[in-house]
Coordinates of C-alpha atoms in Angstrom, one line a residue:
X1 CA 83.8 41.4 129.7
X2 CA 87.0 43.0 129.2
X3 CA 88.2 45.5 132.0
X4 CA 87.9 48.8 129.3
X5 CA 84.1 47.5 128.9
X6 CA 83.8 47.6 132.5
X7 CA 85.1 51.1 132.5
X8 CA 83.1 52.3 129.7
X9 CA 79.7 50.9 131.6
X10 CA 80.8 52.6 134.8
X11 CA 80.9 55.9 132.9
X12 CA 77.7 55.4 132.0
X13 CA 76.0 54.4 135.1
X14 CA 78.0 57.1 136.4
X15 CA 76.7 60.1 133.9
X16 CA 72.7 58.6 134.6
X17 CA 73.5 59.0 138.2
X18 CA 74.7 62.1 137.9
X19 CA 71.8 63.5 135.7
X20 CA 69.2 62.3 138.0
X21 CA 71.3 63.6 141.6
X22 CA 69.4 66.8 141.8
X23 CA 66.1 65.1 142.4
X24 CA 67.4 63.1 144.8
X25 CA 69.0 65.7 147.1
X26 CA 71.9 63.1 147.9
X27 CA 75.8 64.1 147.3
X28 CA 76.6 62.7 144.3
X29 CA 80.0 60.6 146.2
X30 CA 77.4 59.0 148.8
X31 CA 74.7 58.5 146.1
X32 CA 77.8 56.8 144.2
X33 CA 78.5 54.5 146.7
X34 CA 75.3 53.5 147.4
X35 CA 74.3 53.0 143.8
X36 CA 77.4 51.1 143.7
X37 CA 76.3 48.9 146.6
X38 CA 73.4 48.0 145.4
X39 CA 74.7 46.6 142.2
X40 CA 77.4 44.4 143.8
X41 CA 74.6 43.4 146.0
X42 CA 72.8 42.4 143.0
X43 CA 75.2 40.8 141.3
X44 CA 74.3 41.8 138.3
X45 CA 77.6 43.8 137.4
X46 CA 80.8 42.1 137.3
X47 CA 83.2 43.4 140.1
X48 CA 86.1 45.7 139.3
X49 CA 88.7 45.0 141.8
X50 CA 90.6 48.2 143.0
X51 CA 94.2 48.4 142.2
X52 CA 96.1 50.3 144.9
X53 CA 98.9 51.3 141.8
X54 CA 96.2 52.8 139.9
X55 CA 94.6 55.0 142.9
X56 CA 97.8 56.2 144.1
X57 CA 99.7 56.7 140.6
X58 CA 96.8 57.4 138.6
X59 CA 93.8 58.4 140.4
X60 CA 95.5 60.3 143.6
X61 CA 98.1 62.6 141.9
X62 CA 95.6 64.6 139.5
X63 CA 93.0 64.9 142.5
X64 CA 95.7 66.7 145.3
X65 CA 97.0 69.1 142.7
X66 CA 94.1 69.6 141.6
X67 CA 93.1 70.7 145.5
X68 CA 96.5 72.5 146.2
X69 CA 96.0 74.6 142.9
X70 CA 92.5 75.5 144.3
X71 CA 93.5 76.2 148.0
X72 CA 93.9 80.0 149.3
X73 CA 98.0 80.1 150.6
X74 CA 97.4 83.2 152.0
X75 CA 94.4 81.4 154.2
X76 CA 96.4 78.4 154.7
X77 CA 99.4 79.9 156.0
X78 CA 96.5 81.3 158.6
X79 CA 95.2 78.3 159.9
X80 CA 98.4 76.3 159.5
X81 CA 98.5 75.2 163.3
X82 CA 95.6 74.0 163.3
X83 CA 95.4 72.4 159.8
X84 CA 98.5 70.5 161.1
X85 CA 97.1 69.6 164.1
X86 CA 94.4 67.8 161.9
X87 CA 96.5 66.4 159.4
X88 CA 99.2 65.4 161.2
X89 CA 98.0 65.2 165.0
X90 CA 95.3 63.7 164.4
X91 CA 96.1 61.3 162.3
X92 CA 98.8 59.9 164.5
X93 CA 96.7 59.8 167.7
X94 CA 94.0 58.0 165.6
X95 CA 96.2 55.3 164.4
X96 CA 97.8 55.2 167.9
X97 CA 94.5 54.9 169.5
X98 CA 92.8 52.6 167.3
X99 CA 96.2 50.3 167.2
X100 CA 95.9 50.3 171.0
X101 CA 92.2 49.3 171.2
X102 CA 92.0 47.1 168.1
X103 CA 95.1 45.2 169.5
X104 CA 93.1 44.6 173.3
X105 CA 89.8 43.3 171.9
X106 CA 90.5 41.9 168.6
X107 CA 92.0 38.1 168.8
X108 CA 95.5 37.4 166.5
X109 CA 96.0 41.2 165.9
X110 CA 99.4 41.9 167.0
X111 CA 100.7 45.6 167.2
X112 CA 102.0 45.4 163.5
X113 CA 98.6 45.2 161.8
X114 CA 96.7 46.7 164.8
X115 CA 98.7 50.1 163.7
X116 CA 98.4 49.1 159.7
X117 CA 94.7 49.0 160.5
X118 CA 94.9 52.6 161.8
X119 CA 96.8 54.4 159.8
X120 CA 94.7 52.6 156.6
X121 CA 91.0 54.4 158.4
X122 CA 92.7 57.2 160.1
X123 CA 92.9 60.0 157.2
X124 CA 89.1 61.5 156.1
X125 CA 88.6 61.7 152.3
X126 CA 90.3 64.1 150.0
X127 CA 87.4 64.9 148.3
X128 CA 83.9 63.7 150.7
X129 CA 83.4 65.9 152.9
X130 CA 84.3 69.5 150.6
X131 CA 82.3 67.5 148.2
X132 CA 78.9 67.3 150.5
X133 CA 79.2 70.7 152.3
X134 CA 80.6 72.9 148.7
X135 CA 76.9 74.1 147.9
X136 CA 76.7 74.8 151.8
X137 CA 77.0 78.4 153.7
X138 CA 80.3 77.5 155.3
X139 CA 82.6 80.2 157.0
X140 CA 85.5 80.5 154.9
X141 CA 87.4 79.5 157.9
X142 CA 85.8 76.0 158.1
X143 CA 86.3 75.6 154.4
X144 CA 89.9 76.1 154.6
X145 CA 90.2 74.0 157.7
X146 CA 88.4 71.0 155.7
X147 CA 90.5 71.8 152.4
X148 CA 93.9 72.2 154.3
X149 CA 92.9 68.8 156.3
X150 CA 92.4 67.1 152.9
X151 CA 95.7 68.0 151.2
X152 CA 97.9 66.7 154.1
X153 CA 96.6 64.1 155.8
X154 CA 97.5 61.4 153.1
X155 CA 100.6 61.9 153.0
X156 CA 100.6 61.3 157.3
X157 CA 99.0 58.7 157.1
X158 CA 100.7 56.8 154.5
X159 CA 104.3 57.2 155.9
X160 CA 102.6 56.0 159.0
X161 CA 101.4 52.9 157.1
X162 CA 104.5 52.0 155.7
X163 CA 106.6 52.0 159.4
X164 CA 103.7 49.6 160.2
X165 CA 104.6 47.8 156.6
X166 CA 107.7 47.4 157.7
X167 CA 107.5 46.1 161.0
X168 CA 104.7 43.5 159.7
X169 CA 106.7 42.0 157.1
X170 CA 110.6 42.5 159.5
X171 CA 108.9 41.1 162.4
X172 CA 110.4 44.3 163.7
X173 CA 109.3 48.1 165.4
X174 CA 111.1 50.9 166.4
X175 CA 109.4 54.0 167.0
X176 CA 112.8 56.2 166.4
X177 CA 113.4 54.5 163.4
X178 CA 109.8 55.2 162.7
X179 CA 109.9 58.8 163.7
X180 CA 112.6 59.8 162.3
X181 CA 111.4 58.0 158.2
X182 CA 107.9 60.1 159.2
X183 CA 110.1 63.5 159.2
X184 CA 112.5 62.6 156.5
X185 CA 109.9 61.5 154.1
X186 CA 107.6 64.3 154.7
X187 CA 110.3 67.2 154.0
X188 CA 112.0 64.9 151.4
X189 CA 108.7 65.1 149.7
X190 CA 108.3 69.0 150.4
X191 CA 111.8 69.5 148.6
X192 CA 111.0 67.4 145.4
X193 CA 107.3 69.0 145.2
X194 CA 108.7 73.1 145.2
X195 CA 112.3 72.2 143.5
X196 CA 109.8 70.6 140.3
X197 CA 107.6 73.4 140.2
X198 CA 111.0 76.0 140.4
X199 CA 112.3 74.0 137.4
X200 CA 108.9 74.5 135.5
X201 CA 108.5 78.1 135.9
X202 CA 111.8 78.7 135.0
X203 CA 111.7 76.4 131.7
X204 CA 108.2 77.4 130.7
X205 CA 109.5 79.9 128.2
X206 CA 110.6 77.2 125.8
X207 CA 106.9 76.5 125.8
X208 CA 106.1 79.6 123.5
X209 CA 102.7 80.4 125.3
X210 CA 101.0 77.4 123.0
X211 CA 98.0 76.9 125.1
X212 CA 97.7 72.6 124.5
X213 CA 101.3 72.2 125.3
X214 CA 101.0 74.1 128.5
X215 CA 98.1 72.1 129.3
X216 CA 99.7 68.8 128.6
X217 CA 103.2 69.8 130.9
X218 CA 100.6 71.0 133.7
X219 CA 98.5 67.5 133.3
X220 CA 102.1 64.9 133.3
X221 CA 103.3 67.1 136.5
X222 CA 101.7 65.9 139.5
X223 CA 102.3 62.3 137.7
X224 CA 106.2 62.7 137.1
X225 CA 106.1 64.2 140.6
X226 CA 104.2 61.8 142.7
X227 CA 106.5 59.1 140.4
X228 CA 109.8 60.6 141.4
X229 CA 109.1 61.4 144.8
X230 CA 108.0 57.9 145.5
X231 CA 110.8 56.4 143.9
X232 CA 113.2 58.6 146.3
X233 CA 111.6 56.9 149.1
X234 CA 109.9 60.7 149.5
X235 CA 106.5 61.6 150.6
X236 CA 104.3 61.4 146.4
X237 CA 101.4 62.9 148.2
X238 CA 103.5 66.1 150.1
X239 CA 105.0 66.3 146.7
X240 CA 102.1 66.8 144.7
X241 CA 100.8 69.7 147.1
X242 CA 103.5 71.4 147.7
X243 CA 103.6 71.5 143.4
X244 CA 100.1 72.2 142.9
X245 CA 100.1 75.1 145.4
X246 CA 103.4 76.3 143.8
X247 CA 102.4 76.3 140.6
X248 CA 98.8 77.8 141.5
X249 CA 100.9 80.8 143.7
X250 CA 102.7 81.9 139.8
X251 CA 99.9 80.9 137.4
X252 CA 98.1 84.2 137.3
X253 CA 101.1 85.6 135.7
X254 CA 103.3 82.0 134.6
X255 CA 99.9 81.4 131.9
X256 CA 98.3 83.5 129.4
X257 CA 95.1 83.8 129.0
X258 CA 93.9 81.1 126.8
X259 CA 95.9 78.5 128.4
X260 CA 94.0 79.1 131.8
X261 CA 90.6 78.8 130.1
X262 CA 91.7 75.5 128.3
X263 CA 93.1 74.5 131.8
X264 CA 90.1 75.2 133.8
X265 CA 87.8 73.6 131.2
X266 CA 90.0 70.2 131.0
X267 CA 90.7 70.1 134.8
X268 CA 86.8 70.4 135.4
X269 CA 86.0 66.9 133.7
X270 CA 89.2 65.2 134.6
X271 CA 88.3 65.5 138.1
X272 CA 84.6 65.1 137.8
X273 CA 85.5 61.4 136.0
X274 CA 88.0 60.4 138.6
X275 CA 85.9 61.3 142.0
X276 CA 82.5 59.6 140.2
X277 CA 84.3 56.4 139.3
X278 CA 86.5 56.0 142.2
X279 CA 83.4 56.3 144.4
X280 CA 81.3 54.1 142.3
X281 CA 83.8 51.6 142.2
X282 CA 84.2 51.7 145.5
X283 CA 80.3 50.6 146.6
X284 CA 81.2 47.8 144.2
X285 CA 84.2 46.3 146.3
X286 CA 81.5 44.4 148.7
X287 CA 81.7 41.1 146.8
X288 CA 85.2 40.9 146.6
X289 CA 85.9 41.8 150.3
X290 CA 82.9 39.6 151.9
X291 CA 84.3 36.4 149.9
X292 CA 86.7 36.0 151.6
X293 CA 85.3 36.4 155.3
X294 CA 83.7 33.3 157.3
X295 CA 80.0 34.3 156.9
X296 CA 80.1 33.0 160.7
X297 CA 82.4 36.0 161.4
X298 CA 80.4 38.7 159.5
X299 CA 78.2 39.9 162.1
X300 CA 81.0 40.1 164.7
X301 CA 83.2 41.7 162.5
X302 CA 80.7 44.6 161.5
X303 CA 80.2 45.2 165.1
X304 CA 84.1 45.7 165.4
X305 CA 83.8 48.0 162.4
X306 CA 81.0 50.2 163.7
X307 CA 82.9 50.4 167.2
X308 CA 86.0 51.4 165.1
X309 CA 83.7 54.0 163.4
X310 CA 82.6 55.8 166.8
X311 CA 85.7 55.7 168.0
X312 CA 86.9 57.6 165.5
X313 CA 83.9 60.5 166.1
X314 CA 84.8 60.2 169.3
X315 CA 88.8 61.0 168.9
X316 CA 88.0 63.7 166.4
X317 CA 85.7 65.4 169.0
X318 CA 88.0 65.6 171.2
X319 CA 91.1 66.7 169.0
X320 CA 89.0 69.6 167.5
X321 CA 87.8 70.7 171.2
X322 CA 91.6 72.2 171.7
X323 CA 92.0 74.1 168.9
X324 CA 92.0 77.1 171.0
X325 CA 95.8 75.9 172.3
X326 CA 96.7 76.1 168.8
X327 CA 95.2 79.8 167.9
X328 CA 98.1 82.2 166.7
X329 CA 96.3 85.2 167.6
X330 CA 93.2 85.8 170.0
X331 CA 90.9 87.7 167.6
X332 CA 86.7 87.3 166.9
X333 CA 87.5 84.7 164.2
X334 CA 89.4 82.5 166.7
X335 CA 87.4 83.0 169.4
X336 CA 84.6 81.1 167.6
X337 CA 86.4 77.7 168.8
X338 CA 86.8 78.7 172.5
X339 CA 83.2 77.3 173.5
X340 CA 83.2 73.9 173.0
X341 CA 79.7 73.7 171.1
X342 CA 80.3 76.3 168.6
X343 CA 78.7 75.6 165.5
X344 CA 82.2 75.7 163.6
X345 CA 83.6 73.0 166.1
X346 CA 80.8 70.5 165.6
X347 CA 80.7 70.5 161.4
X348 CA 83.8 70.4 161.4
X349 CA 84.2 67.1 163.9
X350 CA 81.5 65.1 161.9
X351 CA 83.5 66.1 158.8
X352 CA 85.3 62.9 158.9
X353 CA 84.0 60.5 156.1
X354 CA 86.8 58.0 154.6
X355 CA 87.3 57.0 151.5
X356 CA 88.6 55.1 148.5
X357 CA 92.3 55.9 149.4
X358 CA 91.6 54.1 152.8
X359 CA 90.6 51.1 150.6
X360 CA 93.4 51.4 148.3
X361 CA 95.7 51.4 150.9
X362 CA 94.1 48.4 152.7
X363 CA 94.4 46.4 149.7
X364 CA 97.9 47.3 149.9
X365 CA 98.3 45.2 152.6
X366 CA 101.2 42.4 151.8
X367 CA 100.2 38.6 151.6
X368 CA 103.4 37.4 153.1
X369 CA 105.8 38.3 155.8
X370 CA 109.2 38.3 155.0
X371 CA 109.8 34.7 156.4
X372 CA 107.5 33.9 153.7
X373 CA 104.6 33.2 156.6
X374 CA 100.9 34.6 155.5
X375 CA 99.8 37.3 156.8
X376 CA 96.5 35.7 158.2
X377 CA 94.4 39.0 159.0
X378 CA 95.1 40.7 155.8
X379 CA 91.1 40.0 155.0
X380 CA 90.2 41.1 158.3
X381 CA 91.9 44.2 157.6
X382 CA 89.9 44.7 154.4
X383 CA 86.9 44.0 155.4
X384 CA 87.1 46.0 158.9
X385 CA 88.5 49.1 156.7
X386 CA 85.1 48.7 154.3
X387 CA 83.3 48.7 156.9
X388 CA 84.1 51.6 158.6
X389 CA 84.2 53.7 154.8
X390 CA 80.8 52.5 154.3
X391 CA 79.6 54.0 157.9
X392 CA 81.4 57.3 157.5
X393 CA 80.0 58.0 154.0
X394 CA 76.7 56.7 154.6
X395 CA 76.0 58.3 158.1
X396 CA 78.0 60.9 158.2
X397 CA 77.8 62.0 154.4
X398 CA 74.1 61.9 154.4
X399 CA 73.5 63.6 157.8
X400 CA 76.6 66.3 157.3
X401 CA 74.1 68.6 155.0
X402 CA 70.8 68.4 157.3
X403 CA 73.0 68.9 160.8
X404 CA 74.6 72.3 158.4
X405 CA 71.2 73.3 157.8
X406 CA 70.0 72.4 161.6
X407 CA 72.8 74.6 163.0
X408 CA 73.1 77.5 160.6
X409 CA 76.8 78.7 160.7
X410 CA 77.2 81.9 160.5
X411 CA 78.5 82.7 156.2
X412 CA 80.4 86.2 155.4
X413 CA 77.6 88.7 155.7
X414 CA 80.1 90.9 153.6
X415 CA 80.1 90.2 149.6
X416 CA 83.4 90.2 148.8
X417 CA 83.1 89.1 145.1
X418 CA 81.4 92.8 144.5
X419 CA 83.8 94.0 147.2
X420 CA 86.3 93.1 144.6
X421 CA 84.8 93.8 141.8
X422 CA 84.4 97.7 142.9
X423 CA 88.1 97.6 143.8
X424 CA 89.1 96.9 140.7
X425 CA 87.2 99.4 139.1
X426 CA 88.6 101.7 140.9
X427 CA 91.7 101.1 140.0
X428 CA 90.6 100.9 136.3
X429 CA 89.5 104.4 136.5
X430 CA 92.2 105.5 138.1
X431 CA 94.7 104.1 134.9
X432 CA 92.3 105.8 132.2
X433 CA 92.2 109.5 134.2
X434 CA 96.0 109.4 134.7
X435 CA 96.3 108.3 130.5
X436 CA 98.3 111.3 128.8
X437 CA 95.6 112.1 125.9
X438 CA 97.3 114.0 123.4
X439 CA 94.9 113.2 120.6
X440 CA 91.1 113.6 120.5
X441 CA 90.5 109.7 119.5
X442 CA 92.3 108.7 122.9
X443 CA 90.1 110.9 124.9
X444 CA 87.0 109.6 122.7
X445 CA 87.9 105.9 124.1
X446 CA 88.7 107.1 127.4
X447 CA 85.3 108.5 127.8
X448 CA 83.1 105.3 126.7
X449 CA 85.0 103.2 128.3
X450 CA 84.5 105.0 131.6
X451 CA 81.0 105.1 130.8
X452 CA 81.6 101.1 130.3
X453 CA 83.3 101.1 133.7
X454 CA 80.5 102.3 135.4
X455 CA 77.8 100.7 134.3
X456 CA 79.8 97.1 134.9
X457 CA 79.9 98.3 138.9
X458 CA 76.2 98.6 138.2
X459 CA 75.8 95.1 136.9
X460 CA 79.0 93.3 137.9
X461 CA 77.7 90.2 136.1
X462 CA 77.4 91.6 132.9
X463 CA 80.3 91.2 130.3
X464 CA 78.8 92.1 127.3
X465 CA 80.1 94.3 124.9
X466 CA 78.1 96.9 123.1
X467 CA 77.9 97.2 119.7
X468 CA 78.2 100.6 120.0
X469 CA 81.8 100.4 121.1
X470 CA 83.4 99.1 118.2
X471 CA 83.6 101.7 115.3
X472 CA 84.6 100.4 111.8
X473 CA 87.3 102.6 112.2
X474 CA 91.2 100.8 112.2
X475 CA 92.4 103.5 114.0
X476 CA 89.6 103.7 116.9
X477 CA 89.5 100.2 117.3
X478 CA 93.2 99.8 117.4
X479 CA 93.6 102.4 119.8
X480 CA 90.2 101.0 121.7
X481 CA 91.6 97.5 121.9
X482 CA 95.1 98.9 123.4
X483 CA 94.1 100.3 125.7
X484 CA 91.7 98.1 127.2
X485 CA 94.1 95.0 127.5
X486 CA 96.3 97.6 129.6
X487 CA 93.3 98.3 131.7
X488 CA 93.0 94.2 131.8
X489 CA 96.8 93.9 133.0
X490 CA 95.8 96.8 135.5
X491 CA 93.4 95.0 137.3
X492 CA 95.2 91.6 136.8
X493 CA 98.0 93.2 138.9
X494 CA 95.4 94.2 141.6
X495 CA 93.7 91.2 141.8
X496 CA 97.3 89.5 142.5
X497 CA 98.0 91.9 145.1
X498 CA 94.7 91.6 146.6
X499 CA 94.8 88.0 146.9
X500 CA 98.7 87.7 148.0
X501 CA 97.9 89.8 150.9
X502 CA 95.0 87.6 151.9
X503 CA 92.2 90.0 151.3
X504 CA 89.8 88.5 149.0
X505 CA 89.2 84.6 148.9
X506 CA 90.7 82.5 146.2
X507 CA 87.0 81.5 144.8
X508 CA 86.7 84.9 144.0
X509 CA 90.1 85.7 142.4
X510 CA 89.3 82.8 140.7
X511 CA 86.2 83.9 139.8
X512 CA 87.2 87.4 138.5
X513 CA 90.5 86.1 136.9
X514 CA 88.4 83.9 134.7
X515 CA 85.8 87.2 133.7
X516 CA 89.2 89.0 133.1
X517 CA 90.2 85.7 130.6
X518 CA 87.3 85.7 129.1
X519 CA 87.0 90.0 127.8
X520 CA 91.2 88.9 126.9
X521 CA 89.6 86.4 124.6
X522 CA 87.3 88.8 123.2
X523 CA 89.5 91.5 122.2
X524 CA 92.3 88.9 120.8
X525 CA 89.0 87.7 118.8
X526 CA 87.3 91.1 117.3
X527 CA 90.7 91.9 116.5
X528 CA 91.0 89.4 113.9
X529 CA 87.9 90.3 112.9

């Protein structure tokens, strides 16, 4: 069986799982993984080895820009401090600490692999935890936290895996040479990511607002980026981000209309294929991983695996008990953090699952030294690294929703999305009574579509156009359609301004940016009519 037919049976498995998920009550990434166990267990699927290239040029790329496109700025500039205390902190302390006690109680692991081995488990999944806890009530705070921790801590913990890299195969450490790579890849990476997405704002024009070109350019971009960065010896995964959240900052008024609907669509099953089949593929890996292991060194090594696992609960719990230090401001939202059992503190510490780009990385792992010696623990490596994955997903993915629903965070009592909706209503209003109407048909469409205006802040949800709107009249219609795209560009501006400012959250701009696409559609379409 060729490798495509593997893929194409994956995608099946993978579509049966995900029809039958709901009467499970599992997430679908830790019913993935499971599913995917069992099967290697069985042996009766034929194991697709992961290739680190194709999750870090193929698979990785499209998932972070598709995260930075979807993550709030204005919310992340926020909680920067302590997003970077998470991704970046964190991450070094956990490969520090895990180096440290992997090196004292693990025989043959010198301080090379002992930090390879923590920088390859310290990073939680991109996609796991926001994954299990998106259906949940959540404080927007905690989401962004969670979403923010997920875009950054890749990139930390990769450039900390390649100083280990280095030292492994050079026989070598310096932690000022290693330092100082860490900085100069991370804003090396920054400067590709923004200077890419400067160059394609500025040369979308030549793209003549054709909606499957757009999407195309937008779909090759976190590809050429990652690429290029990683080829300068730059950070791939800060570049993506930094890209994605660029290019998500100017799309409400870089794309029109169409092109964002055909984005969103396309996006939607991109993703929704890469996240199923990386985490079915990875249950799968169990096979290939165990083969290689003395089965006289299994149980041991699981132990050292599940020690490695509540160590790194434990260093999370701790990290995340002082993000009060790191508060800009003193306010009601902060102040949630200052006790040490707040219900915001403990999600967000068991939020920690790992994932396939801890196993990519492991497999990473050289086979020789550059003396040409072997490097005898890389299976150690990739088998303790499984290990701890499959506890993190397992435990901590399948308990994550019930502790949620034990605790009860407080959610946003206050509705923004109708919040919103009313503003922009308002402001709609406001444009139609301050129209000069110097003919009787303009006052005529001024008046329905007031009437229109207020019966949507009745029923927000309800988009529908009456047929009682359009007369057969050119004339009327023309002068209907007019002026309603205006109103459309009026509230478009709003919504920007609304969002830039860091009143409403993205999901909802989102949200109503989409309703807005959608009545753009409509009009472009009854006037062909």
């Amino acid at each position: 069986m060729t490798e495509l037919e593997h893929i194409i049976w994956i995608s099946i498995i993978l579509i049966v799982i995900t029809s039958v998920r709901s009467r499970l009550k599992l997430a679908l990434p830790i019913l993935l993984v499971i599913v995917g166990l069992i099967l290697s267990l069985a042996q009766c699927f034929p194991v697709l080895a992961i290739n680190p290239d194709i999750i870090f040029n193929i698979v990785l790329p499209p998932i972070l820009f598709d995260a930075a496109w979807n993550t709030s700025i204005p919310d992340f500039k926020r909680q920067f401090s302590k997003i970077s205390l998470l991704a970046v902190g964190l991450v070094l302390i956990t490969t520090t600490v895990i180096a440290v006690v992997v090196h004292s109680i693990i025989p043959g692991f010198n301080w090379a692999i002992s930090f390879a081995l923590g920088a390859i488990i310290s990073p939680p999944d991109a996609i796991a935890a926001t994954s299990i806890a998106k259906d949940l009530p959540l404080s927007r705070k905690l989401i962004t936290l969670l979403e923010g921790e997920s875009l950054l801590n890749d990139a930390s913990a990769l450039i900390a895996f390649k100083c280990a890299i280095i030292a492994l195969v050079s026989g070598g450490f310096s932690f000022w040479n290693a330092g100082l790579q860490f900085v100069i890849m991370g804003i090396s990476g920054v400067a590709i990511g923004l200077s890419i997405g400067y160059g394609f704002v500025k040369l979308h024009r030549f793209l003549h607002g054709n909606s499957n070109v757009e999407t195309f350019a937008v779909l090759l971009l976190p590809f050429a980026t990652y690429s290029l960065a990683e080829h300068l010896a730059a950070s791939g995964v800060l570049a993506v981000v930094s890209l994605g959240m660029y290019i998500s900052w100017n799309s409400f008024s870089l794309f029109s209309s169409a092109s964002r609907l055909q984005m969103s669509h396309f996006w939607d099953v991109i993703i929704f294929i890469l996240n199923g089949l990386v985490f079915l593929i990875l249950g799968m890996q169990l096979p290939h991983i165990v083969e290689a292991i003395p089965r006289s060194e299994i149980i041991v090594l699981t132990l050292y695996g599940f020690l490695i696992f509540c160590l790194l609960i434990l260093i999370r719990l701790i990290v995340t008990y002082f993000f009060p230090l790191f508060s800009c401001r003193e306010d009601k939202e902060d102040a949630a953090f200052q006790w040490r059992f707040r219900k915001e503190y403990i999600i967000l510490s068991w939020s920690g699952m790992r994932g396939v780009v801890s196993l990519a990385t492991a497999f990473a792992l050289p086979l020789y030294a550059n003396n040409g010696s072997l490097i005898a623990q890389r299976n150690t490596v990739l088998f303790l690294s499984f290990v701890v994955i499959i506890f993190t997903l397992v435990i901590q993915g399948i308990s994550l929703p019930q502790l949620i629903k034990r605790i009860t965070p407080k959610p946003n009592k206050q509705d923004k999305g109708k919040e919103l909706n009313d503003l922009l209503i308002e402001r709609s209003l406001s444009y139609l009574e301050s129209l000069e109407i110097d003919r009787p048909l303009v006052q005529e469409v001024v008046q329905k579509m007031q009437v229109k205006l207020q019966n949507q802040r009745e029923e927000p949800n309800d988009m529908k156009r009456s047929i009682k709107d359009i007369i057969c009249r050119d004339e009327w219609r023309a002068c209907y359609f007019d002026i309603e795209l205006s109103m459309i560009q009026v509230q478009r501006k709003e919504l920007v301004r609304s969002y830039q400012k860091g009143i409403y959250p993205l999901e909802d701009v989102r949200k109503k940016e989409f309703e807005l696409d959608l009545w753009t559609a409509n009009i472009y379409q009854e006037m062909k009519l």
